């Protein structure tokens, strides 16, 4: 737990790339680890901080995400990753992200996959 997330090539067979909704639909739980995507409570300025996996905790505001225009969003920050092996980091969801469709989509009522 506390593992930083990185970009990877799409692999439909990988449970590491499967996510389900947890905590009444507010959290993203990883299929391989059962941990949740976390916005890094330890960082003072979360912009630029790495997104990581942490034990799922109901009511944890650091684990409340939404899918907005193909972007995974926490508060006013979006998950950004631009290369295989690159750290997934939080950046402001400014105009450049809002106008460009993000790489994520819902393909089931409970599961997300890269598009």
mmCIF file of N, CA and C in Angstrom:
data_model
loop_
_atom_site.group_PDB
_atom_site.id
_atom_site.type_symbol
_atom_site.label_atom_id
_atom_site.label_comp_id
_atom_site.label_asym_id
_atom_site.label_seq_id
_atom_site.Cartn_x
_atom_site.Cartn_y
_atom_site.Cartn_z
ATOM 1 N N UNK A 1 0.839 -1.177 0.000
ATOM 2 C CA UNK A 1 0.000 0.000 0.000
ATOM 3 C C UNK A 1 0.890 1.248 0.000
ATOM 4 N N UNK A 2 0.350 2.354 -0.456
ATOM 5 C CA UNK A 2 1.138 3.554 -0.603
ATOM 6 C C UNK A 2 1.980 3.526 -1.866
ATOM 7 N N UNK A 3 1.609 2.668 -2.822
ATOM 8 C CA UNK A 3 2.368 2.521 -4.060
ATOM 9 C C UNK A 3 1.941 3.559 -5.081
ATOM 10 N N UNK A 4 2.917 4.264 -5.658
ATOM 11 C CA UNK A 4 2.639 5.253 -6.691
ATOM 12 C C UNK A 4 2.201 4.594 -7.984
ATOM 13 N N UNK A 5 1.242 5.206 -8.673
ATOM 14 C CA UNK A 5 0.740 4.677 -9.938
ATOM 15 C C UNK A 5 1.553 5.224 -11.103
ATOM 16 N N UNK A 6 1.754 4.377 -12.121
ATOM 17 C CA UNK A 6 2.483 4.780 -13.325
ATOM 18 C C UNK A 6 1.679 4.388 -14.559
ATOM 19 N N UNK A 7 1.974 5.040 -15.675
ATOM 20 C CA UNK A 7 1.324 4.720 -16.938
ATOM 21 C C UNK A 7 1.818 3.381 -17.470
ATOM 22 N N UNK A 8 0.927 2.656 -18.159
ATOM 23 C CA UNK A 8 1.283 1.353 -18.732
ATOM 24 C C UNK A 8 0.546 1.160 -20.047
ATOM 25 N N UNK A 9 1.091 0.296 -20.892
ATOM 26 C CA UNK A 9 0.394 -0.065 -22.125
ATOM 27 C C UNK A 9 -0.890 -0.799 -21.761
ATOM 28 N N UNK A 10 -1.920 -0.602 -22.554
ATOM 29 C CA UNK A 10 -3.202 -1.262 -22.297
ATOM 30 C C UNK A 10 -3.037 -2.774 -22.364
ATOM 31 N N UNK A 11 -3.595 -3.453 -21.383
ATOM 32 C CA UNK A 11 -3.573 -4.910 -21.326
ATOM 33 C C UNK A 11 -4.899 -5.360 -20.728
ATOM 34 N N UNK A 12 -5.811 -5.797 -21.588
ATOM 35 C CA UNK A 12 -7.155 -6.169 -21.149
ATOM 36 C C UNK A 12 -7.147 -7.309 -20.134
ATOM 37 N N UNK A 13 -6.102 -8.114 -20.123
ATOM 38 C CA UNK A 13 -6.034 -9.243 -19.199
ATOM 39 C C UNK A 13 -5.477 -8.853 -17.827
ATOM 40 N N UNK A 14 -4.918 -7.672 -17.703
ATOM 41 C CA UNK A 14 -4.277 -7.257 -16.458
ATOM 42 C C UNK A 14 -5.294 -6.746 -15.439
ATOM 43 N N UNK A 15 -5.340 -7.403 -14.289
ATOM 44 C CA UNK A 15 -6.228 -6.918 -13.223
ATOM 45 C C UNK A 15 -5.703 -5.616 -12.624
ATOM 46 N N UNK A 16 -4.426 -5.298 -12.840
ATOM 47 C CA UNK A 16 -3.880 -4.021 -12.375
ATOM 48 C C UNK A 16 -4.499 -2.853 -13.137
ATOM 49 N N UNK A 17 -5.068 -3.116 -14.313
ATOM 50 C CA UNK A 17 -5.686 -2.060 -15.111
ATOM 51 C C UNK A 17 -7.207 -2.092 -15.021
ATOM 52 N N UNK A 18 -7.728 -2.813 -14.060
ATOM 53 C CA UNK A 18 -9.181 -2.864 -13.849
ATOM 54 C C UNK A 18 -9.514 -2.156 -12.540
ATOM 55 N N UNK A 19 -10.547 -1.342 -12.617
ATOM 56 C CA UNK A 19 -10.961 -0.546 -11.463
ATOM 57 C C UNK A 19 -12.457 -0.708 -11.267
ATOM 58 N N UNK A 20 -12.880 -0.817 -10.021
ATOM 59 C CA UNK A 20 -14.300 -0.865 -9.700
ATOM 60 C C UNK A 20 -14.616 0.304 -8.773
ATOM 61 N N UNK A 21 -15.889 0.630 -8.699
ATOM 62 C CA UNK A 21 -16.321 1.694 -7.792
ATOM 63 C C UNK A 21 -16.490 1.110 -6.398
ATOM 64 N N UNK A 22 -16.000 1.819 -5.410
ATOM 65 C CA UNK A 22 -16.109 1.410 -4.011
ATOM 66 C C UNK A 22 -16.648 2.588 -3.208
ATOM 67 N N UNK A 23 -16.921 2.354 -1.933
ATOM 68 C CA UNK A 23 -17.375 3.417 -1.026
ATOM 69 C C UNK A 23 -18.539 4.210 -1.623
ATOM 70 N N UNK A 24 -19.610 3.488 -1.915
ATOM 71 C CA UNK A 24 -20.848 4.083 -2.456
ATOM 72 C C UNK A 24 -20.612 4.809 -3.779
ATOM 73 N N UNK A 25 -19.657 4.298 -4.583
ATOM 74 C CA UNK A 25 -19.427 4.860 -5.905
ATOM 75 C C UNK A 25 -18.515 6.067 -5.947
ATOM 76 N N UNK A 26 -17.900 6.432 -4.832
ATOM 77 C CA UNK A 26 -17.038 7.618 -4.792
ATOM 78 C C UNK A 26 -15.561 7.299 -4.970
ATOM 79 N N UNK A 27 -15.174 6.040 -4.782
ATOM 80 C CA UNK A 27 -13.760 5.655 -4.839
ATOM 81 C C UNK A 27 -13.502 4.687 -5.982
ATOM 82 N N UNK A 28 -12.249 4.655 -6.454
ATOM 83 C CA UNK A 28 -11.815 3.725 -7.493
ATOM 84 C C UNK A 28 -10.924 2.674 -6.848
ATOM 85 N N UNK A 29 -11.404 1.426 -6.851
ATOM 86 C CA UNK A 29 -10.691 0.326 -6.215
ATOM 87 C C UNK A 29 -10.002 -0.529 -7.275
ATOM 88 N N UNK A 30 -8.721 -0.797 -7.077
ATOM 89 C CA UNK A 30 -7.936 -1.566 -8.030
ATOM 90 C C UNK A 30 -8.288 -3.048 -7.963
ATOM 91 N N UNK A 31 -8.419 -3.671 -9.143
ATOM 92 C CA UNK A 31 -8.796 -5.075 -9.229
ATOM 93 C C UNK A 31 -7.737 -6.036 -8.729
ATOM 94 N N UNK A 32 -6.474 -5.676 -8.794
ATOM 95 C CA UNK A 32 -5.397 -6.574 -8.378
ATOM 96 C C UNK A 32 -5.073 -6.445 -6.896
ATOM 97 N N UNK A 33 -5.112 -5.235 -6.376
ATOM 98 C CA UNK A 33 -4.662 -5.018 -4.997
ATOM 99 C C UNK A 33 -5.800 -4.802 -4.007
ATOM 100 N N UNK A 34 -6.990 -4.490 -4.502
ATOM 101 C CA UNK A 34 -8.146 -4.123 -3.669
ATOM 102 C C UNK A 34 -7.929 -2.814 -2.920
ATOM 103 N N UNK A 35 -6.846 -2.097 -3.216
ATOM 104 C CA UNK A 35 -6.606 -0.776 -2.633
ATOM 105 C C UNK A 35 -7.280 0.273 -3.517
ATOM 106 N N UNK A 36 -7.430 1.480 -2.998
ATOM 107 C CA UNK A 36 -8.109 2.552 -3.727
ATOM 108 C C UNK A 36 -7.120 3.614 -4.213
ATOM 109 N N UNK A 37 -7.491 4.267 -5.316
ATOM 110 C CA UNK A 37 -6.717 5.393 -5.823
ATOM 111 C C UNK A 37 -6.808 6.513 -4.787
ATOM 112 N N UNK A 38 -5.668 7.114 -4.459
ATOM 113 C CA UNK A 38 -5.606 8.095 -3.377
ATOM 114 C C UNK A 38 -4.872 9.355 -3.845
ATOM 115 N N UNK A 39 -5.371 10.511 -3.409
ATOM 116 C CA UNK A 39 -4.830 11.805 -3.845
ATOM 117 C C UNK A 39 -3.668 12.304 -2.991
ATOM 118 N N UNK A 40 -3.127 11.479 -2.117
ATOM 119 C CA UNK A 40 -1.913 11.815 -1.380
ATOM 120 C C UNK A 40 -2.140 12.880 -0.306
ATOM 121 N N UNK A 41 -2.731 12.465 0.797
ATOM 122 C CA UNK A 41 -3.032 13.378 1.902
ATOM 123 C C UNK A 41 -1.781 14.013 2.495
ATOM 124 N N UNK A 42 -0.630 13.372 2.335
ATOM 125 C CA UNK A 42 0.600 13.887 2.921
ATOM 126 C C UNK A 42 1.217 15.060 2.176
ATOM 127 N N UNK A 43 0.760 15.322 0.967
ATOM 128 C CA UNK A 43 1.346 16.417 0.179
ATOM 129 C C UNK A 43 0.681 17.741 0.535
ATOM 130 N N UNK A 44 1.474 18.782 0.758
ATOM 131 C CA UNK A 44 0.904 20.108 1.056
ATOM 132 C C UNK A 44 0.194 20.669 -0.164
ATOM 133 N N UNK A 45 0.902 20.752 -1.268
ATOM 134 C CA UNK A 45 0.321 21.204 -2.532
ATOM 135 C C UNK A 45 0.199 19.961 -3.394
ATOM 136 N N UNK A 46 -1.006 19.500 -3.582
ATOM 137 C CA UNK A 46 -1.201 18.243 -4.294
ATOM 138 C C UNK A 46 -0.940 18.353 -5.793
ATOM 139 N N UNK A 47 -0.902 19.572 -6.329
ATOM 140 C CA UNK A 47 -0.603 19.720 -7.753
ATOM 141 C C UNK A 47 0.811 19.207 -8.000
ATOM 142 N N UNK A 48 0.921 18.248 -8.910
ATOM 143 C CA UNK A 48 2.208 17.648 -9.222
ATOM 144 C C UNK A 48 2.540 16.431 -8.376
ATOM 145 N N UNK A 49 1.728 16.150 -7.347
ATOM 146 C CA UNK A 49 2.017 14.982 -6.515
ATOM 147 C C UNK A 49 1.535 13.710 -7.209
ATOM 148 N N UNK A 50 2.203 12.615 -6.912
ATOM 149 C CA UNK A 50 1.874 11.343 -7.547
ATOM 150 C C UNK A 50 0.620 10.741 -6.919
ATOM 151 N N UNK A 51 -0.220 10.183 -7.761
ATOM 152 C CA UNK A 51 -1.407 9.452 -7.316
ATOM 153 C C UNK A 51 -0.938 8.053 -6.919
ATOM 154 N N UNK A 52 -1.495 7.505 -5.848
ATOM 155 C CA UNK A 52 -1.044 6.189 -5.423
ATOM 156 C C UNK A 52 -2.193 5.340 -4.911
ATOM 157 N N UNK A 53 -1.889 4.094 -4.583
ATOM 158 C CA UNK A 53 -2.861 3.167 -4.012
ATOM 159 C C UNK A 53 -2.708 3.166 -2.502
ATOM 160 N N UNK A 54 -3.861 3.148 -1.823
ATOM 161 C CA UNK A 54 -3.855 3.091 -0.370
ATOM 162 C C UNK A 54 -5.088 2.309 0.064
ATOM 163 N N UNK A 55 -5.043 1.756 1.245
ATOM 164 C CA UNK A 55 -6.170 0.991 1.777
ATOM 165 C C UNK A 55 -7.464 1.786 1.630
ATOM 166 N N UNK A 56 -8.502 1.155 1.064
ATOM 167 C CA UNK A 56 -9.794 1.830 0.893
ATOM 168 C C UNK A 56 -10.399 2.150 2.252
ATOM 169 N N UNK A 57 -10.827 3.400 2.414
ATOM 170 C CA UNK A 57 -11.458 3.826 3.658
ATOM 171 C C UNK A 57 -12.695 4.644 3.319
ATOM 172 N N UNK A 58 -13.849 4.160 3.722
ATOM 173 C CA UNK A 58 -15.093 4.868 3.458
ATOM 174 C C UNK A 58 -15.041 6.244 4.113
ATOM 175 N N UNK A 59 -15.439 7.261 3.371
ATOM 176 C CA UNK A 59 -15.449 8.619 3.894
ATOM 177 C C UNK A 59 -14.119 9.347 3.771
ATOM 178 N N UNK A 60 -13.099 8.712 3.200
ATOM 179 C CA UNK A 60 -11.795 9.355 3.025
ATOM 180 C C UNK A 60 -11.869 10.287 1.817
ATOM 181 N N UNK A 61 -11.819 11.583 2.051
ATOM 182 C CA UNK A 61 -11.938 12.573 0.970
ATOM 183 C C UNK A 61 -10.809 12.451 -0.053
ATOM 184 N N UNK A 62 -9.657 11.902 0.336
ATOM 185 C CA UNK A 62 -8.534 11.732 -0.596
ATOM 186 C C UNK A 62 -8.815 10.643 -1.627
ATOM 187 N N UNK A 63 -9.886 9.874 -1.418
ATOM 188 C CA UNK A 63 -10.215 8.760 -2.306
ATOM 189 C C UNK A 63 -11.526 8.983 -3.053
ATOM 190 N N UNK A 64 -12.014 10.209 -3.079
ATOM 191 C CA UNK A 64 -13.274 10.502 -3.768
ATOM 192 C C UNK A 64 -12.991 11.094 -5.146
ATOM 193 N N UNK A 65 -13.296 10.324 -6.194
ATOM 194 C CA UNK A 65 -12.988 10.658 -7.581
ATOM 195 C C UNK A 65 -14.248 10.713 -8.413
ATOM 196 N N UNK A 66 -14.163 11.388 -9.556
ATOM 197 C CA UNK A 66 -15.258 11.364 -10.528
ATOM 198 C C UNK A 66 -14.650 11.363 -11.929
ATOM 199 N N UNK A 67 -15.394 10.821 -12.865
ATOM 200 C CA UNK A 67 -14.967 10.794 -14.258
ATOM 201 C C UNK A 67 -15.607 11.980 -14.956
ATOM 202 N N UNK A 68 -14.793 12.920 -15.446
ATOM 203 C CA UNK A 68 -15.265 14.141 -16.097
ATOM 204 C C UNK A 68 -14.630 14.248 -17.474
ATOM 205 N N UNK A 69 -15.433 14.135 -18.513
ATOM 206 C CA UNK A 69 -14.945 14.268 -19.891
ATOM 207 C C UNK A 69 -13.735 13.374 -20.164
ATOM 208 N N UNK A 70 -13.788 12.148 -19.640
ATOM 209 C CA UNK A 70 -12.693 11.212 -19.863
ATOM 210 C C UNK A 70 -11.492 11.418 -18.962
ATOM 211 N N UNK A 71 -11.584 12.335 -18.009
ATOM 212 C CA UNK A 71 -10.506 12.582 -17.050
ATOM 213 C C UNK A 71 -10.924 12.087 -15.676
ATOM 214 N N UNK A 72 -9.993 11.496 -14.950
ATOM 215 C CA UNK A 72 -10.250 11.111 -13.565
ATOM 216 C C UNK A 72 -9.941 12.340 -12.725
ATOM 217 N N UNK A 73 -10.954 12.821 -12.005
ATOM 218 C CA UNK A 73 -10.837 14.109 -11.317
ATOM 219 C C UNK A 73 -11.040 13.953 -9.813
ATOM 220 N N UNK A 74 -10.188 14.650 -9.049
ATOM 221 C CA UNK A 74 -10.319 14.779 -7.601
ATOM 222 C C UNK A 74 -10.293 16.275 -7.308
ATOM 223 N N UNK A 75 -11.329 16.796 -6.686
ATOM 224 C CA UNK A 75 -11.437 18.227 -6.420
ATOM 225 C C UNK A 75 -11.264 18.972 -7.742
ATOM 226 N N UNK A 76 -10.336 19.933 -7.822
ATOM 227 C CA UNK A 76 -10.120 20.649 -9.088
ATOM 228 C C UNK A 76 -8.870 20.144 -9.811
ATOM 229 N N UNK A 77 -8.413 18.950 -9.434
ATOM 230 C CA UNK A 77 -7.221 18.354 -10.037
ATOM 231 C C UNK A 77 -7.581 17.094 -10.819
ATOM 232 N N UNK A 78 -6.870 16.865 -11.923
ATOM 233 C CA UNK A 78 -7.090 15.691 -12.771
ATOM 234 C C UNK A 78 -5.829 14.834 -12.803
ATOM 235 N N UNK A 79 -6.028 13.527 -12.978
ATOM 236 C CA UNK A 79 -4.906 12.607 -13.117
ATOM 237 C C UNK A 79 -4.288 12.807 -14.495
ATOM 238 N N UNK A 80 -2.969 13.001 -14.523
ATOM 239 C CA UNK A 80 -2.258 13.207 -15.774
ATOM 240 C C UNK A 80 -1.077 12.243 -15.841
ATOM 241 N N UNK A 81 -0.940 11.614 -16.995
ATOM 242 C CA UNK A 81 0.200 10.736 -17.255
ATOM 243 C C UNK A 81 0.415 10.721 -18.749
ATOM 244 N N UNK A 82 1.617 10.963 -19.198
ATOM 245 C CA UNK A 82 1.806 11.130 -20.634
ATOM 246 C C UNK A 82 2.737 10.119 -21.279
ATOM 247 N N UNK A 83 3.165 9.091 -20.543
ATOM 248 C CA UNK A 83 4.046 8.097 -21.155
ATOM 249 C C UNK A 83 4.025 6.800 -20.349
ATOM 250 N N UNK A 84 4.297 5.705 -21.029
ATOM 251 C CA UNK A 84 4.437 4.421 -20.348
ATOM 252 C C UNK A 84 5.594 4.545 -19.360
ATOM 253 N N UNK A 85 5.345 4.157 -18.127
ATOM 254 C CA UNK A 85 6.366 4.239 -17.088
ATOM 255 C C UNK A 85 6.404 5.562 -16.351
ATOM 256 N N UNK A 86 5.685 6.574 -16.857
ATOM 257 C CA UNK A 86 5.659 7.888 -16.194
ATOM 258 C C UNK A 86 4.719 7.849 -14.990
ATOM 259 N N UNK A 87 5.081 8.582 -13.954
ATOM 260 C CA UNK A 87 4.225 8.679 -12.773
ATOM 261 C C UNK A 87 2.910 9.345 -13.139
ATOM 262 N N UNK A 88 1.800 8.833 -12.592
ATOM 263 C CA UNK A 88 0.505 9.500 -12.741
ATOM 264 C C UNK A 88 0.439 10.568 -11.664
ATOM 265 N N UNK A 89 0.276 11.819 -12.084
ATOM 266 C CA UNK A 89 0.307 12.952 -11.164
ATOM 267 C C UNK A 89 -0.978 13.755 -11.258
ATOM 268 N N UNK A 90 -1.207 14.568 -10.244
ATOM 269 C CA UNK A 90 -2.355 15.470 -10.230
ATOM 270 C C UNK A 90 -1.958 16.820 -10.816
ATOM 271 N N UNK A 91 -2.771 17.330 -11.728
ATOM 272 C CA UNK A 91 -2.581 18.656 -12.319
ATOM 273 C C UNK A 91 -3.936 19.353 -12.349
ATOM 274 N N UNK A 92 -3.920 20.684 -12.339
ATOM 275 C CA UNK A 92 -5.181 21.416 -12.421
ATOM 276 C C UNK A 92 -5.928 21.024 -13.683
ATOM 277 N N UNK A 93 -7.230 20.863 -13.568
ATOM 278 C CA UNK A 93 -8.084 20.512 -14.710
ATOM 279 C C UNK A 93 -8.430 21.779 -15.477
ATOM 280 N N UNK A 94 -7.433 22.525 -15.891
ATOM 281 C CA UNK A 94 -7.640 23.766 -16.631
ATOM 282 C C UNK A 94 -8.207 23.516 -18.009
ATOM 283 N N UNK A 95 -8.300 24.577 -18.779
ATOM 284 C CA UNK A 95 -8.884 24.490 -20.109
ATOM 285 C C UNK A 95 -8.232 23.427 -20.976
ATOM 286 N N UNK A 96 -6.909 23.253 -20.874
ATOM 287 C CA UNK A 96 -6.248 22.287 -21.756
ATOM 288 C C UNK A 96 -6.729 20.865 -21.486
ATOM 289 N N UNK A 97 -7.083 20.543 -20.243
ATOM 290 C CA UNK A 97 -7.604 19.211 -19.956
ATOM 291 C C UNK A 97 -9.096 19.124 -20.227
ATOM 292 N N UNK A 98 -9.833 20.190 -19.946
ATOM 293 C CA UNK A 98 -11.277 20.152 -20.134
ATOM 294 C C UNK A 98 -11.655 20.060 -21.610
ATOM 295 N N UNK A 99 -10.868 20.678 -22.484
ATOM 296 C CA UNK A 99 -11.187 20.675 -23.909
ATOM 297 C C UNK A 99 -10.725 19.395 -24.595
ATOM 298 N N UNK A 100 -9.719 18.755 -24.026
ATOM 299 C CA UNK A 100 -9.187 17.527 -24.606
ATOM 300 C C UNK A 100 -9.797 16.347 -23.861
ATOM 301 N N UNK A 101 -10.408 15.460 -24.602
ATOM 302 C CA UNK A 101 -11.002 14.287 -23.967
ATOM 303 C C UNK A 101 -9.902 13.443 -23.347
ATOM 304 N N UNK A 102 -10.106 13.048 -22.116
ATOM 305 C CA UNK A 102 -9.122 12.240 -21.411
ATOM 306 C C UNK A 102 -9.127 10.789 -21.873
ATOM 307 N N UNK A 103 -8.182 10.006 -21.378
ATOM 308 C CA UNK A 103 -8.001 8.641 -21.856
ATOM 309 C C UNK A 103 -8.839 7.581 -21.153
ATOM 310 N N UNK A 104 -9.744 7.977 -20.265
ATOM 311 C CA UNK A 104 -10.487 6.985 -19.496
ATOM 312 C C UNK A 104 -11.960 6.983 -19.868
ATOM 313 N N UNK A 105 -12.592 5.812 -19.773
ATOM 314 C CA UNK A 105 -14.013 5.709 -20.057
ATOM 315 C C UNK A 105 -14.626 4.610 -19.199
ATOM 316 N N UNK A 106 -15.919 4.727 -18.956
ATOM 317 C CA UNK A 106 -16.664 3.725 -18.231
ATOM 318 C C UNK A 106 -17.106 2.679 -19.242
ATOM 319 N N UNK A 107 -16.865 1.399 -18.979
ATOM 320 C CA UNK A 107 -17.340 0.381 -19.909
ATOM 321 C C UNK A 107 -18.301 -0.588 -19.256
ATOM 322 N N UNK A 108 -18.611 -0.379 -18.018
ATOM 323 C CA UNK A 108 -19.531 -1.209 -17.262
ATOM 324 C C UNK A 108 -20.064 -0.303 -16.156
ATOM 325 N N UNK A 109 -21.139 -0.670 -15.537
ATOM 326 C CA UNK A 109 -21.659 0.164 -14.453
ATOM 327 C C UNK A 109 -20.693 0.232 -13.280
ATOM 328 N N UNK A 110 -19.769 -0.709 -13.202
ATOM 329 C CA UNK A 110 -18.870 -0.754 -12.062
ATOM 330 C C UNK A 110 -17.395 -0.696 -12.411
ATOM 331 N N UNK A 111 -17.024 -0.863 -13.664
ATOM 332 C CA UNK A 111 -15.622 -1.051 -14.013
ATOM 333 C C UNK A 111 -15.157 -0.006 -15.017
ATOM 334 N N UNK A 112 -13.931 0.470 -14.864
ATOM 335 C CA UNK A 112 -13.339 1.421 -15.805
ATOM 336 C C UNK A 112 -12.138 0.774 -16.457
ATOM 337 N N UNK A 113 -11.855 1.164 -17.669
ATOM 338 C CA UNK A 113 -10.670 0.677 -18.374
ATOM 339 C C UNK A 113 -10.099 1.810 -19.202
ATOM 340 N N UNK A 114 -8.819 1.727 -19.581
ATOM 341 C CA UNK A 114 -8.284 2.722 -20.508
ATOM 342 C C UNK A 114 -8.976 2.587 -21.852
ATOM 343 N N UNK A 115 -9.122 3.700 -22.571
ATOM 344 C CA UNK A 115 -9.765 3.594 -23.882
ATOM 345 C C UNK A 115 -8.724 3.487 -24.945
#
